[in-house]
GROMACS .gro file of C-alpha atoms in nm:
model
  211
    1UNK     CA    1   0.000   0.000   0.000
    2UNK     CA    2   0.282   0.251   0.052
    3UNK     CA    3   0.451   0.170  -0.274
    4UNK     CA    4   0.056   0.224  -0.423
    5UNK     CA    5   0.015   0.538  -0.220
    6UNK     CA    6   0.383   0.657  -0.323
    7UNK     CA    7   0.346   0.619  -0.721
    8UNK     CA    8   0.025   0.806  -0.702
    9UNK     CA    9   0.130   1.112  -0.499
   10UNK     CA   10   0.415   1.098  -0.689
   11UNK     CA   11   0.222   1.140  -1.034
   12UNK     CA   12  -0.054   1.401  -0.854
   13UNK     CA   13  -0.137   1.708  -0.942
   14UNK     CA   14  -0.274   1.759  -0.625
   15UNK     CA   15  -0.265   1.560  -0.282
   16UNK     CA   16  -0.629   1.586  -0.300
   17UNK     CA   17  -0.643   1.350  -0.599
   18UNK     CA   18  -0.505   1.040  -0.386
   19UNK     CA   19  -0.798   0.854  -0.213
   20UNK     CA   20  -0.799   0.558   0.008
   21UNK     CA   21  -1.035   0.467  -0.286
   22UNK     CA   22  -0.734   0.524  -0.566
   23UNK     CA   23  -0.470   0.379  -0.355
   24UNK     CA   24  -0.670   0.023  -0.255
   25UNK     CA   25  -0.714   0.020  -0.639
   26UNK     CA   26  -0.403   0.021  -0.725
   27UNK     CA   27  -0.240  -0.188  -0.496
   28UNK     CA   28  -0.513  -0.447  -0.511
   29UNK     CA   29  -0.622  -0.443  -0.141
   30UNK     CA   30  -0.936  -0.315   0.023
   31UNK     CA   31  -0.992  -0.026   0.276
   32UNK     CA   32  -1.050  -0.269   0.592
   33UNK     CA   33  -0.633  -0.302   0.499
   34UNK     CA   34  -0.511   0.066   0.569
   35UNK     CA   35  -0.731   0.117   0.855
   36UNK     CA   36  -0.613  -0.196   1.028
   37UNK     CA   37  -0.233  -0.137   0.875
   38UNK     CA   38  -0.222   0.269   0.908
   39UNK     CA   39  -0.549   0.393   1.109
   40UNK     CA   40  -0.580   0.696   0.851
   41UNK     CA   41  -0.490   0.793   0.509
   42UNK     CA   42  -0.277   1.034   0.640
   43UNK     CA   43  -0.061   0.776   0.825
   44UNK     CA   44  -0.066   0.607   0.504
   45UNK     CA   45   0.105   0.912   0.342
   46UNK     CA   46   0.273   0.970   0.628
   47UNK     CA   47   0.444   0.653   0.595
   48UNK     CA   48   0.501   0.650   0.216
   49UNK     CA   49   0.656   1.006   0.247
   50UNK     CA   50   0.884   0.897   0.549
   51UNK     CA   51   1.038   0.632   0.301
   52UNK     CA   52   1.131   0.889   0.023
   53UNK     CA   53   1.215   1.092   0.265
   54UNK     CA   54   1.482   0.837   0.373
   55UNK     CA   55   1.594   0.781   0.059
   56UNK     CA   56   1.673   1.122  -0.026
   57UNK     CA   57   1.823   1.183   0.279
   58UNK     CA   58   2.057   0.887   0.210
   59UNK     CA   59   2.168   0.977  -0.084
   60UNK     CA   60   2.238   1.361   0.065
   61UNK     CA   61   2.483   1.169   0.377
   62UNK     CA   62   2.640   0.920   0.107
   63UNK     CA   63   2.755   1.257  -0.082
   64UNK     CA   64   2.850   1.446   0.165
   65UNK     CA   65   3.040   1.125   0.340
   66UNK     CA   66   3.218   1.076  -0.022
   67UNK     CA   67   3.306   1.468  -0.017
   68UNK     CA   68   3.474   1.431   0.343
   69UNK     CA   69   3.658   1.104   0.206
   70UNK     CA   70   3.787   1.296  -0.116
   71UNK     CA   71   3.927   1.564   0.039
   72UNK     CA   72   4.110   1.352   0.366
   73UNK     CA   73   4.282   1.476   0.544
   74UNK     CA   74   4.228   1.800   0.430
   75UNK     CA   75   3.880   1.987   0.500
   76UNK     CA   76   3.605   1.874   0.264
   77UNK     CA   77   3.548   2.112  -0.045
   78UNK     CA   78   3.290   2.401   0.009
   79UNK     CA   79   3.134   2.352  -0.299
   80UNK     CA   80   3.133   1.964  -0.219
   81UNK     CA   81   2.942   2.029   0.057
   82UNK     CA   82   2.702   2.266  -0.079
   83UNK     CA   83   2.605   2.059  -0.374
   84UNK     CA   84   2.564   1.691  -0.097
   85UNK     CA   85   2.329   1.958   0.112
   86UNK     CA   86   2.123   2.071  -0.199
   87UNK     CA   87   2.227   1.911  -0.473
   88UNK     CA   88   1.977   1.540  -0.402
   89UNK     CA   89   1.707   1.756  -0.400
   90UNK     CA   90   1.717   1.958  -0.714
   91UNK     CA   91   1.812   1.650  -0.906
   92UNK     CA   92   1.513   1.490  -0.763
   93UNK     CA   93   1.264   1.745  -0.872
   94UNK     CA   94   1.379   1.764  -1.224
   95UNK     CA   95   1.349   1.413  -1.260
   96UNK     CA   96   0.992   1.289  -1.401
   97UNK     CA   97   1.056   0.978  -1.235
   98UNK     CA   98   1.177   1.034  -0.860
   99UNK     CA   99   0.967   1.036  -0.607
  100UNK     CA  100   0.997   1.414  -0.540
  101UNK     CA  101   0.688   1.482  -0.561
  102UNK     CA  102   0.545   1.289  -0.266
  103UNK     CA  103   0.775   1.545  -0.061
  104UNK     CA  104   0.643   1.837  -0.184
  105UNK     CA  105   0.285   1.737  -0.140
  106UNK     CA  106   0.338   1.610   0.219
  107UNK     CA  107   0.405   1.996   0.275
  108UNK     CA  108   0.084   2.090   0.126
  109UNK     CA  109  -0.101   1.799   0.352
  110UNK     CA  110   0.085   1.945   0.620
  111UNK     CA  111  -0.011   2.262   0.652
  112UNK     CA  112  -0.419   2.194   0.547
  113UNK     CA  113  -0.420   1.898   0.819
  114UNK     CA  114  -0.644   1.863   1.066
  115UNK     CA  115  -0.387   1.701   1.266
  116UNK     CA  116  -0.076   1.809   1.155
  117UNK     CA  117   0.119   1.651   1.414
  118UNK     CA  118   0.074   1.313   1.180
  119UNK     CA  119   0.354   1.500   0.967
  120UNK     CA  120   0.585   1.739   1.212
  121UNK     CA  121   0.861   1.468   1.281
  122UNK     CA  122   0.913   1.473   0.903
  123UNK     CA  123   0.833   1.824   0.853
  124UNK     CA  124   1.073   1.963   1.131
  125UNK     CA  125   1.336   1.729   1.124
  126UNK     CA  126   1.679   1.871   1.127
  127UNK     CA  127   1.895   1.620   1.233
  128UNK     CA  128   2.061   1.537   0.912
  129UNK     CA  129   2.116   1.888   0.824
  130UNK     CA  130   2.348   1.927   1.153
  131UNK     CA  131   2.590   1.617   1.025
  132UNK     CA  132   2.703   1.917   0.786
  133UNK     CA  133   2.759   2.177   1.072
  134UNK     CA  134   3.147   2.042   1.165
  135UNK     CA  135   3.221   2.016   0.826
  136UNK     CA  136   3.135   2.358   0.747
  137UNK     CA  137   3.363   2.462   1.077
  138UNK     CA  138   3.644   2.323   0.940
  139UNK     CA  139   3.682   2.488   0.620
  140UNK     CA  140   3.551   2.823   0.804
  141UNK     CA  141   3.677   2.809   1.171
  142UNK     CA  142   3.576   3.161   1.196
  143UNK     CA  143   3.214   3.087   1.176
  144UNK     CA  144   3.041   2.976   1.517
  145UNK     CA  145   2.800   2.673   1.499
  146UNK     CA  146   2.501   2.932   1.503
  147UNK     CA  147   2.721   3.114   1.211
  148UNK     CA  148   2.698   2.768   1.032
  149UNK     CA  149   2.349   2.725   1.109
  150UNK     CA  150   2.234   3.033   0.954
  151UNK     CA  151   2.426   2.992   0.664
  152UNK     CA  152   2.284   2.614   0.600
  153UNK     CA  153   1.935   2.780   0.683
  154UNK     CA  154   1.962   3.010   0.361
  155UNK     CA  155   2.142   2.698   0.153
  156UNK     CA  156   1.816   2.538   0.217
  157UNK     CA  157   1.592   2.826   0.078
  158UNK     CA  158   1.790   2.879  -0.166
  159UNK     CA  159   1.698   2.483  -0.244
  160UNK     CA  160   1.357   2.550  -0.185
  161UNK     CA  161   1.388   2.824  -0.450
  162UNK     CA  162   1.531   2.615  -0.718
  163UNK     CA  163   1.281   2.302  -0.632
  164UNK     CA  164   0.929   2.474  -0.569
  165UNK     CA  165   0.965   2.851  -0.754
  166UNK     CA  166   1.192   2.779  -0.999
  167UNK     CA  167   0.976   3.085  -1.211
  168UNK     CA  168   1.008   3.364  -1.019
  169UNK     CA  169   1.417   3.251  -1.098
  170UNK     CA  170   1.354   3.242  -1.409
  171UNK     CA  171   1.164   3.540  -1.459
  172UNK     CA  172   1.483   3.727  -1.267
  173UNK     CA  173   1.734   3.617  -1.473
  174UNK     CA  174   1.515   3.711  -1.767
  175UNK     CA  175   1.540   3.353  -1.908
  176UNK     CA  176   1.886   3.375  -1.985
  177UNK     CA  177   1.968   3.025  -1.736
  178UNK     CA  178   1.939   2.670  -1.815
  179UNK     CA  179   1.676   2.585  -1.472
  180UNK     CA  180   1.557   2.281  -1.625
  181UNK     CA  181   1.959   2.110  -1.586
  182UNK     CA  182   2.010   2.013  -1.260
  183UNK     CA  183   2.378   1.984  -1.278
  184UNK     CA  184   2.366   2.371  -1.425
  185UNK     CA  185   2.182   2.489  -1.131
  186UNK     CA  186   2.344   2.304  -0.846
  187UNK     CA  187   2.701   2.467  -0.971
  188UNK     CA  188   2.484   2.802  -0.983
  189UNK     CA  189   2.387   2.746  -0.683
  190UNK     CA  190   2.719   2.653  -0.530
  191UNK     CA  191   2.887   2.920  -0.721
  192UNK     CA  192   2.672   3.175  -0.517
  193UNK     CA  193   2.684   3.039  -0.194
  194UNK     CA  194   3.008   2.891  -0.173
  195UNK     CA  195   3.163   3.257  -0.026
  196UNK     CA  196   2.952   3.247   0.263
  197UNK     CA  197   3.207   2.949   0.386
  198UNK     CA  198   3.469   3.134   0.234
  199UNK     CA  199   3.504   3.474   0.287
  200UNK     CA  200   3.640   3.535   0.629
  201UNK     CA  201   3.400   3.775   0.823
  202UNK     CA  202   3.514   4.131   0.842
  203UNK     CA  203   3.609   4.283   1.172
  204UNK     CA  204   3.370   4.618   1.061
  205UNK     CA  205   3.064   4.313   1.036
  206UNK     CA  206   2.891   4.406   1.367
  207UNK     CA  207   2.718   4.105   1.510
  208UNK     CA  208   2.363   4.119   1.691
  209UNK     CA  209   2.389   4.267   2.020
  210UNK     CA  210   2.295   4.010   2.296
  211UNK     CA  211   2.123   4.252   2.527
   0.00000   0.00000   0.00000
């Protein structure tokens, strides 16, 4: 059922359009099934998103494991790290036949749930997005983990730029860009956010005052 309920959310237009009714269907079972395997149809999805979500997540800590092994013993490549932290999802969301799409509607369920808890350990979860945080430090060992932090937080809108409004990019760059080659954008991408990591920060940069 959660390979059923994947392959349709993955081909949606809309969450909407995947039914306990659609997804019994198609994997040949009968509703009695999810309630007594899943409770809900949002546990369903639930569960179907949290295995793409695993997937993807893989692939993100097999890059950015190969990046650290590259580089030994020196400091793993900015740009290395960049594209491991970004790079999985772009690819994924050009490509007509990953799974992407079951991530970007669980974000849609999320927010129009009636119970939105169901989703928040997915939707929240940061914990593989901190494995990058020493790496960073070592190539910039001027930057403080909340420096780090900050800087992976705008990496990841960036990424949420390039995966969900890829036209407003396009629009800005007044077509001139290549946004439907993954590779092309990633080394944008990295090309533009690689100097955050860097640049050293300059004595004149004030930082916030704590008071």
């Amino acid at each position: 059922m959660r390979t059923a309920c994947e392959q349709l959310l993955s081909a949606a237009r809309h969450p909407d359009a995947v039914t306990v009714r659609t997804i019994t269907c198609l994997a040949g079972t009968n509703v009695a099934a999810v309630n007594y395997h899943f409770g809900t149809l949002q546990h369903l999805i639930f569960s179907a998103a949290e295995r793409v979500y695993l997937r993807l997540n893989a692939e993100r800590l097999a890059l950015l494991q190969a990046a650290v092994q590259r580089a030994d013993p020196a400091p793993a490549c900015a740009g290395d790290l960049i594209a491991a932290l970004v790079g999985p999802s772009i690819r994924w969301s050009l490509d007509p036949h990953s799974s992407y799409g079951v991530l970007r509607h669980l974000t849609t369920l999320a927010q129009s749930s009636d119970d939105p808890e169901i989703f928040r350990p997915m939707v929240e979860d940061i914990e593989h997005h901190r494995q990058f945080v020493p790496h960073f430090r070592k190539i910039a060992p001027w930057l403080s983990e909340v420096d780090v932090g900050f800087r992976i937080s705008c990496l990841l809108g960036v990424r949420t730029q390039m995966t969900r409004s890829r036209g407003r990019t396009d629009e800005l760059t007044d077509h001139q860009l290549d946004l439907g080659n993954a590779s092309s954008i990633i080394a944008l991408v990295v090309a533009a956010t690689e100097p955050m990591f860097t640049t050293p920060i300059s004595n004149s940069v004030s930082k916030p005052s704590s008071r």
